[in-house]
């Protein structure tokens, strides 16, 4: 039963609470004290101490929070010390109860998962079903409630005191106590929640509000920032001790932000010792996270602060710090600043760069650190000389010496000495770098060995690198190959390692083209391989040169070994002098700047002090006036609001009925409250009387039910005890019968298997003997097959060498023929009227790629004699027509070689140079000088083009028509211009020349596109190249093909077949692109433009050209943007497309719908979305 007693005096309330406790009614005592806490006086502290004691005994955290909240409101401005005493007492009592529960409980701390989770449902159900909780279950639930109560206590106190400047010190003290609680009981989940609820974010948001409360914490206050820094350092220490590295990293970020705020406000707030502690802790976090690069950078920053903080930074402390920095730097692997393989595959390199920049900002470094940068910085600071001698020797051995065969043994001995030194001096951190340094040294050894040897046995490599066993060594080699540090592969049959990529002949097609090694590395290795083979042949022929080279090498080695140490010491001494001069000069400048800055700071400090005093006085006066005005306004509003609320209360109507409306309205607020209180007391007394009667009835009913229930439980228990022996006997009988049956079945199975054992053995032996002859025949057939394959390979190599020799002979003949032609060329005055075409240079004077591009069509002619004969040599009918001096039979209209009707009476002539016939096809020929006039008529130009085509000079025919078109002398269009353009585009397609301008009407463009598509389809039928292997049509030939064509003298047949389709696809793509760019934003050729655009979409869909479809879509969007910009110009050209024209908009919509269908069919959903937009 709850008491309904209220006392207006604190002494009486406290006395009544003691009376309740003496009779065992602690809940009533707690309720009486809770109702009384409204105004503070000295007696209230004793009341609150008793209040929190009762809350702890009853584990009632809800009432504790409510009471402390009321007490905080009373004391935060007048008695903060009293509030601190009450909170400390509350926390101390909760901690004592938890310790007592831990001593009396058998429960393990690790078994309590989360203190915010209540009891499990099955435990509650067991307690109700069984009627009594077993003793062991009771013991296991002793500690959990007290731990949960203490955690709630800390959390409620922190939430109660947040963002209040009056109780700021209490807040941070309790926060550090909560960290100690998490560390003592290893409460990881609670520590994470505690880190989240620390209210730095709320403080920062409050600073940005328009109106800041008077009690809010201000980040401009130095004391507040200092307390936050100390709390965050304690949080970082706790996270490190609990090995919560992610929380430690978050704490380090908060520390960095607070230091930056303090640095902006006052540079003296963050002491150097705080920075030293910060860098020491964050270095440990980076080391545990496996980030050796930023671990070394943290220690380097710590060393710099030590050096700046102490003027005489020498002795054992300096040696220890320098040793740690040097060891951490040596443990950084090469390429540590580069993104990992997984990062590259997931295409999140930008995220990696952003993360490294954030980490650099945590270390207050302007740029991202690298291994080479840290090594240069420690050399500038003279850290290797300051460090321990053993570590300095290790540094020289790793960074300066090139001795891959012995460096691992030397480093292993030095690391043992360094570990002994750490044990002797008490620095256990030295030994943690051993494994990382060994891994770095092993990677360096493999790199150096790969630059010296082509192959090495695994046993020899294990002797050179004694850090790993056989399995670990192979895993290490696989890892560094994945990181592209070394290119190697292991041959387990030969038990050796080969450096460099595998032979391209033996490699698969995918491995050869899309391997991890870059294309430039492949070319370099191929050239190096050819050079090494030629060098071996040369040395085998000339043995005397080998001896001279060996003697010369021995002399050079002897000279180098003699002067090596002296040169190294001299260079090192010179570097030290330069660094010493730089440091002394820098120190003098710093001292001068410091003196000037100190003088300026004193003057500025004096001025700030005076201004601060004036501002403070003005602020006090303004604050007093503002507070008085606010208090008056608040009183007025409170009275009005309370009266308005009272009218909406249900008791208002009851008072009106009882006293009358006029009497109630005349009452002031105090009289109204007194009347309402009297009415409430009357109602409460009546309600309590009714509750008492109901409680008595309920108690009688429950007591009767319990009496009847006890009889039923007793009968059930007796029945179970009587039937238990019989049930056990039945179970045992059934179990024994089942075991006997299982034993009999096992014996029967064993006897059956024993009977067939001899027959099974005989069957196996007879089967082996019956197939012995077949096995022997199969082995002989395999040997014969291998021998035939070997003979074919030898014959293939012989044919390839013969072809190379023939190509070289033909090249020499071409050079001689070219030289003879130059000597027989007519003087300049004889060809004055002939259009000048520049002669090509000698092939050897040009770059390799240009030689390959110019010789590639001629090499294809040599490999394909039939095609060369079809292109360059006249057919038998044409030759007969020439011999008889007659014209060829007229061809049908539209065929490519048909001359115009008005020129059939003319006789085609073959051009001669100095009276000689043109050389035969199959040799490298310079472009022949055409003999035609500059200002010729279209009919004559077309006839001259047919003459050039008849003698196989298609390039001269194209040049003739191009010059005619470029001249633009014709003012009006005629039928002959269309015939000229049809022949022009036919020559462009035959020669795959898509860079010249296409300027004609719809017939010419349709003919161009039709011919290009026809040639592409023919190339696709005759090519073995796969469409998926052609990545991008805008990318030229690969570098290895260019180099192979120059080295071998001719492109191999299979490589030629693989490059049949690519040029035609590239030409057709260039044709579409050039036509679209030519016809853009022109209303006269608008229909042709959209027709070609739809054809280009069909091309991309037919050949599944995804990259080209994206470029085509971007081009059309760009053209549409240009049309829109043209509408906004001041002067719009007459030929420009107008978006107000319905026909133009209709064509654009149809083209966009075709583009959307193509994107959907090709499953390019992003492009489909852009098109839909």
Short mmCIF file of N, CA and C in Angstrom, two decimals, residues 618-709:
data_model
loop_
_atom_site.label_atom_id
_atom_site.label_comp_id
_atom_site.label_asym_id
_atom_site.label_seq_id
_atom_site.Cartn_x
_atom_site.Cartn_y
_atom_site.Cartn_z
N UNK A 618 30.91 46.23 -20.52
CA UNK A 618 29.70 46.50 -21.31
C UNK A 618 28.78 45.29 -21.34
N UNK A 619 29.36 44.12 -21.46
CA UNK A 619 28.53 42.90 -21.49
C UNK A 619 27.80 42.68 -20.18
N UNK A 620 28.47 42.96 -19.07
CA UNK A 620 27.80 42.79 -17.77
C UNK A 620 26.58 43.70 -17.64
N UNK A 621 26.76 44.96 -18.03
CA UNK A 621 25.64 45.89 -17.93
C UNK A 621 24.49 45.45 -18.86
N UNK A 622 24.85 45.12 -20.07
CA UNK A 622 23.80 44.68 -21.01
C UNK A 622 23.12 43.40 -20.55
N UNK A 623 23.91 42.49 -19.96
CA UNK A 623 23.34 41.23 -19.51
C UNK A 623 22.38 41.44 -18.35
N UNK A 624 22.74 42.36 -17.44
CA UNK A 624 21.84 42.63 -16.30
C UNK A 624 20.52 43.23 -16.78
N UNK A 625 20.62 44.21 -17.70
CA UNK A 625 19.38 44.81 -18.21
C UNK A 625 18.53 43.77 -18.95
N UNK A 626 19.21 42.92 -19.72
CA UNK A 626 18.46 41.93 -20.48
C UNK A 626 17.80 40.90 -19.57
N UNK A 627 18.49 40.49 -18.50
CA UNK A 627 17.91 39.51 -17.58
C UNK A 627 16.67 40.07 -16.86
N UNK A 628 16.77 41.35 -16.44
CA UNK A 628 15.62 41.95 -15.75
C UNK A 628 14.40 42.00 -16.68
N UNK A 629 14.65 42.41 -17.90
CA UNK A 629 13.54 42.48 -18.86
C UNK A 629 12.96 41.10 -19.14
N UNK A 630 13.84 40.10 -19.28
CA UNK A 630 13.36 38.74 -19.56
C UNK A 630 12.57 38.19 -18.38
N UNK A 631 13.02 38.48 -17.15
CA UNK A 631 12.30 37.97 -15.98
C UNK A 631 10.88 38.56 -15.88
N UNK A 632 10.78 39.86 -16.14
CA UNK A 632 9.45 40.48 -16.09
C UNK A 632 8.54 39.89 -17.18
N UNK A 633 9.09 39.72 -18.36
CA UNK A 633 8.29 39.19 -19.46
C UNK A 633 7.88 37.75 -19.19
N UNK A 634 8.81 36.97 -18.62
CA UNK A 634 8.50 35.56 -18.33
C UNK A 634 7.41 35.44 -17.27
N UNK A 635 7.49 36.28 -16.23
CA UNK A 635 6.45 36.23 -15.18
C UNK A 635 5.07 36.54 -15.77
N UNK A 636 5.03 37.56 -16.62
CA UNK A 636 3.74 37.94 -17.21
C UNK A 636 3.19 36.80 -18.09
N UNK A 637 4.05 36.23 -18.89
CA UNK A 637 3.59 35.14 -19.77
C UNK A 637 3.17 33.91 -18.99
N UNK A 638 3.94 33.57 -17.92
CA UNK A 638 3.62 32.39 -17.14
C UNK A 638 2.25 32.50 -16.50
N UNK A 639 1.96 33.70 -15.93
CA UNK A 639 0.66 33.89 -15.28
C UNK A 639 -0.47 33.76 -16.29
N UNK A 640 -0.28 34.38 -17.47
CA UNK A 640 -1.34 34.32 -18.49
C UNK A 640 -1.53 32.90 -19.00
N UNK A 641 -0.42 32.18 -19.26
CA UNK A 641 -0.54 30.82 -19.78
C UNK A 641 -1.15 29.88 -18.75
N UNK A 642 -0.78 30.04 -17.49
CA UNK A 642 -1.33 29.15 -16.47
C UNK A 642 -2.83 29.36 -16.28
N UNK A 643 -3.26 30.59 -16.33
CA UNK A 643 -4.69 30.84 -16.23
C UNK A 643 -5.45 30.26 -17.43
N UNK A 644 -4.83 30.37 -18.61
CA UNK A 644 -5.48 29.81 -19.81
C UNK A 644 -5.55 28.29 -19.74
N UNK A 645 -4.48 27.67 -19.20
CA UNK A 645 -4.49 26.21 -19.05
C UNK A 645 -5.53 25.77 -18.03
N UNK A 646 -5.68 26.55 -16.96
CA UNK A 646 -6.63 26.16 -15.92
C UNK A 646 -8.06 26.14 -16.46
N UNK A 647 -8.34 27.03 -17.39
CA UNK A 647 -9.69 27.05 -17.96
C UNK A 647 -9.99 25.80 -18.77
N UNK A 648 -8.97 25.23 -19.40
CA UNK A 648 -9.18 24.02 -20.18
C UNK A 648 -9.16 22.75 -19.34
N UNK A 649 -8.89 22.86 -18.05
CA UNK A 649 -8.83 21.70 -17.18
C UNK A 649 -10.25 21.22 -16.84
N UNK A 650 -10.48 19.89 -16.74
CA UNK A 650 -11.84 19.39 -16.40
C UNK A 650 -12.35 19.90 -15.05
N UNK A 651 -11.43 20.16 -14.11
CA UNK A 651 -11.87 20.62 -12.80
C UNK A 651 -12.46 22.03 -12.84
N UNK A 652 -12.13 22.77 -13.90
CA UNK A 652 -12.68 24.13 -14.00
C UNK A 652 -14.21 24.11 -14.06
N UNK A 653 -14.71 23.18 -14.87
CA UNK A 653 -16.17 23.07 -14.97
C UNK A 653 -16.80 22.62 -13.66
N UNK A 654 -16.10 21.72 -12.93
CA UNK A 654 -16.62 21.27 -11.64
C UNK A 654 -16.67 22.43 -10.63
N UNK A 655 -15.62 23.28 -10.65
CA UNK A 655 -15.62 24.43 -9.76
C UNK A 655 -16.72 25.43 -10.13
N UNK A 656 -16.94 25.57 -11.45
CA UNK A 656 -18.00 26.49 -11.88
C UNK A 656 -19.37 26.01 -11.39
N UNK A 657 -19.58 24.65 -11.50
CA UNK A 657 -20.85 24.11 -11.01
C UNK A 657 -21.00 24.29 -9.51
N UNK A 658 -19.90 24.17 -8.77
CA UNK A 658 -19.96 24.20 -7.32
C UNK A 658 -20.01 25.63 -6.77
N UNK A 659 -19.20 26.55 -7.36
CA UNK A 659 -19.07 27.90 -6.81
C UNK A 659 -19.75 28.95 -7.67
N UNK A 660 -20.02 28.66 -8.92
CA UNK A 660 -20.60 29.67 -9.81
C UNK A 660 -19.53 30.26 -10.72
N UNK A 661 -19.94 30.66 -11.93
CA UNK A 661 -18.98 31.13 -12.92
C UNK A 661 -18.40 32.49 -12.54
N UNK A 662 -19.21 33.38 -11.97
CA UNK A 662 -18.71 34.70 -11.62
C UNK A 662 -17.67 34.61 -10.51
N UNK A 663 -17.91 33.75 -9.53
CA UNK A 663 -16.95 33.61 -8.43
C UNK A 663 -15.63 33.04 -8.91
N UNK A 664 -15.68 32.10 -9.83
CA UNK A 664 -14.43 31.51 -10.34
C UNK A 664 -13.63 32.51 -11.15
N UNK A 665 -14.29 33.33 -11.98
CA UNK A 665 -13.57 34.30 -12.81
C UNK A 665 -12.96 35.40 -11.97
N UNK A 666 -13.56 35.73 -10.84
CA UNK A 666 -12.99 36.76 -9.97
C UNK A 666 -11.78 36.26 -9.19
N UNK A 667 -11.59 34.93 -9.10
CA UNK A 667 -10.45 34.38 -8.35
C UNK A 667 -9.13 34.70 -9.06
N UNK A 668 -8.12 34.95 -8.25
CA UNK A 668 -6.77 35.02 -8.84
C UNK A 668 -6.18 33.61 -8.92
N UNK A 669 -4.95 33.51 -9.41
CA UNK A 669 -4.36 32.20 -9.68
C UNK A 669 -4.15 31.40 -8.41
N UNK A 670 -3.71 32.01 -7.33
CA UNK A 670 -3.44 31.27 -6.09
C UNK A 670 -4.75 30.73 -5.48
N UNK A 671 -5.79 31.56 -5.45
CA UNK A 671 -7.07 31.07 -4.92
C UNK A 671 -7.62 29.91 -5.78
N UNK A 672 -7.46 30.06 -7.10
CA UNK A 672 -7.95 28.99 -7.98
C UNK A 672 -7.21 27.69 -7.72
N UNK A 673 -5.88 27.75 -7.51
CA UNK A 673 -5.10 26.55 -7.25
C UNK A 673 -5.50 25.91 -5.92
N UNK A 674 -5.77 26.76 -4.89
CA UNK A 674 -6.16 26.21 -3.57
C UNK A 674 -7.49 25.47 -3.68
N UNK A 675 -8.46 26.06 -4.36
CA UNK A 675 -9.75 25.41 -4.53
C UNK A 675 -9.61 24.10 -5.32
N UNK A 676 -8.79 24.17 -6.36
CA UNK A 676 -8.60 22.95 -7.16
C UNK A 676 -7.92 21.86 -6.35
N UNK A 677 -6.95 22.24 -5.49
CA UNK A 677 -6.27 21.25 -4.66
C UNK A 677 -7.23 20.61 -3.68
N UNK A 678 -8.10 21.39 -3.07
CA UNK A 678 -9.07 20.84 -2.13
C UNK A 678 -9.99 19.83 -2.84
N UNK A 679 -10.40 20.20 -4.06
CA UNK A 679 -11.27 19.30 -4.81
C UNK A 679 -10.54 17.99 -5.17
N UNK A 680 -9.28 18.14 -5.53
CA UNK A 680 -8.50 16.94 -5.85
C UNK A 680 -8.30 16.06 -4.63
N UNK A 681 -8.04 16.65 -3.46
CA UNK A 681 -7.88 15.85 -2.24
C UNK A 681 -9.15 15.06 -1.93
N UNK A 682 -10.26 15.71 -2.13
CA UNK A 682 -11.52 15.02 -1.87
C UNK A 682 -11.69 13.83 -2.80
N UNK A 683 -11.40 14.04 -4.11
CA UNK A 683 -11.53 12.96 -5.07
C UNK A 683 -10.54 11.83 -4.77
N UNK A 684 -9.31 12.19 -4.38
CA UNK A 684 -8.31 11.18 -4.11
C UNK A 684 -8.68 10.32 -2.91
N UNK A 685 -9.24 10.92 -1.87
CA UNK A 685 -9.63 10.14 -0.70
C UNK A 685 -10.72 9.14 -1.06
N UNK A 686 -11.67 9.57 -1.84
CA UNK A 686 -12.72 8.65 -2.25
C UNK A 686 -12.14 7.51 -3.11
N UNK A 687 -11.24 7.84 -3.99
CA UNK A 687 -10.63 6.81 -4.84
C UNK A 687 -9.83 5.82 -4.02
N UNK A 688 -9.10 6.30 -3.02
CA UNK A 688 -8.30 5.41 -2.18
C UNK A 688 -9.19 4.46 -1.36
N UNK A 689 -10.28 4.94 -0.88
CA UNK A 689 -11.19 4.07 -0.13
C UNK A 689 -11.72 2.95 -1.03
N UNK A 690 -12.06 3.31 -2.27
CA UNK A 690 -12.53 2.27 -3.20
C UNK A 690 -11.42 1.25 -3.50
N UNK A 691 -10.17 1.71 -3.67
CA UNK A 691 -9.06 0.81 -3.96
C UNK A 691 -8.78 -0.13 -2.79
N UNK A 692 -8.93 0.38 -1.56
CA UNK A 692 -8.71 -0.47 -0.39
C UNK A 692 -9.70 -1.62 -0.35
N UNK A 693 -10.93 -1.33 -0.63
CA UNK A 693 -11.93 -2.39 -0.63
C UNK A 693 -11.64 -3.43 -1.72
N UNK A 694 -11.24 -2.96 -2.89
CA UNK A 694 -10.93 -3.90 -3.98
C UNK A 694 -9.70 -4.74 -3.65
N UNK A 695 -8.68 -4.16 -3.02
CA UNK A 695 -7.49 -4.91 -2.66
C UNK A 695 -7.81 -6.03 -1.65
N UNK A 696 -8.66 -5.74 -0.69
CA UNK A 696 -9.02 -6.77 0.28
C UNK A 696 -9.73 -7.93 -0.41
N UNK A 697 -10.68 -7.62 -1.31
CA UNK A 697 -11.38 -8.70 -2.02
C UNK A 697 -10.40 -9.52 -2.86
N UNK A 698 -9.48 -8.85 -3.54
CA UNK A 698 -8.54 -9.56 -4.39
C UNK A 698 -7.60 -10.45 -3.58
N UNK A 699 -7.14 -9.99 -2.41
CA UNK A 699 -6.29 -10.79 -1.54
C UNK A 699 -7.00 -12.06 -1.10
N UNK A 700 -8.28 -11.98 -0.70
CA UNK A 700 -9.02 -13.16 -0.26
C UNK A 700 -9.14 -14.18 -1.40
N UNK A 701 -9.43 -13.70 -2.62
CA UNK A 701 -9.57 -14.61 -3.77
C UNK A 701 -8.26 -15.32 -4.08
N UNK A 702 -7.15 -14.59 -4.07
CA UNK A 702 -5.86 -15.18 -4.39
C UNK A 702 -5.46 -16.20 -3.34
N UNK A 703 -5.73 -15.90 -2.08
CA UNK A 703 -5.38 -16.85 -1.01
C UNK A 703 -6.15 -18.15 -1.17
N UNK A 704 -7.42 -18.07 -1.51
CA UNK A 704 -8.22 -19.29 -1.69
C UNK A 704 -7.72 -20.10 -2.89
N UNK A 705 -7.37 -19.42 -3.97
CA UNK A 705 -6.86 -20.14 -5.15
C UNK A 705 -5.57 -20.86 -4.82
N UNK A 706 -4.67 -20.23 -4.06
CA UNK A 706 -3.40 -20.85 -3.71
C UNK A 706 -3.61 -22.10 -2.84
N UNK A 707 -4.56 -22.06 -1.94
CA UNK A 707 -4.80 -23.23 -1.10
C UNK A 707 -5.27 -24.41 -1.94
N UNK A 708 -6.19 -24.17 -2.88
CA UNK A 708 -6.65 -25.26 -3.74
C UNK A 708 -5.53 -25.75 -4.69
N UNK A 709 -4.71 -24.84 -5.12
CA UNK A 709 -3.64 -25.20 -6.06
C UNK A 709 -2.59 -26.08 -5.39
#
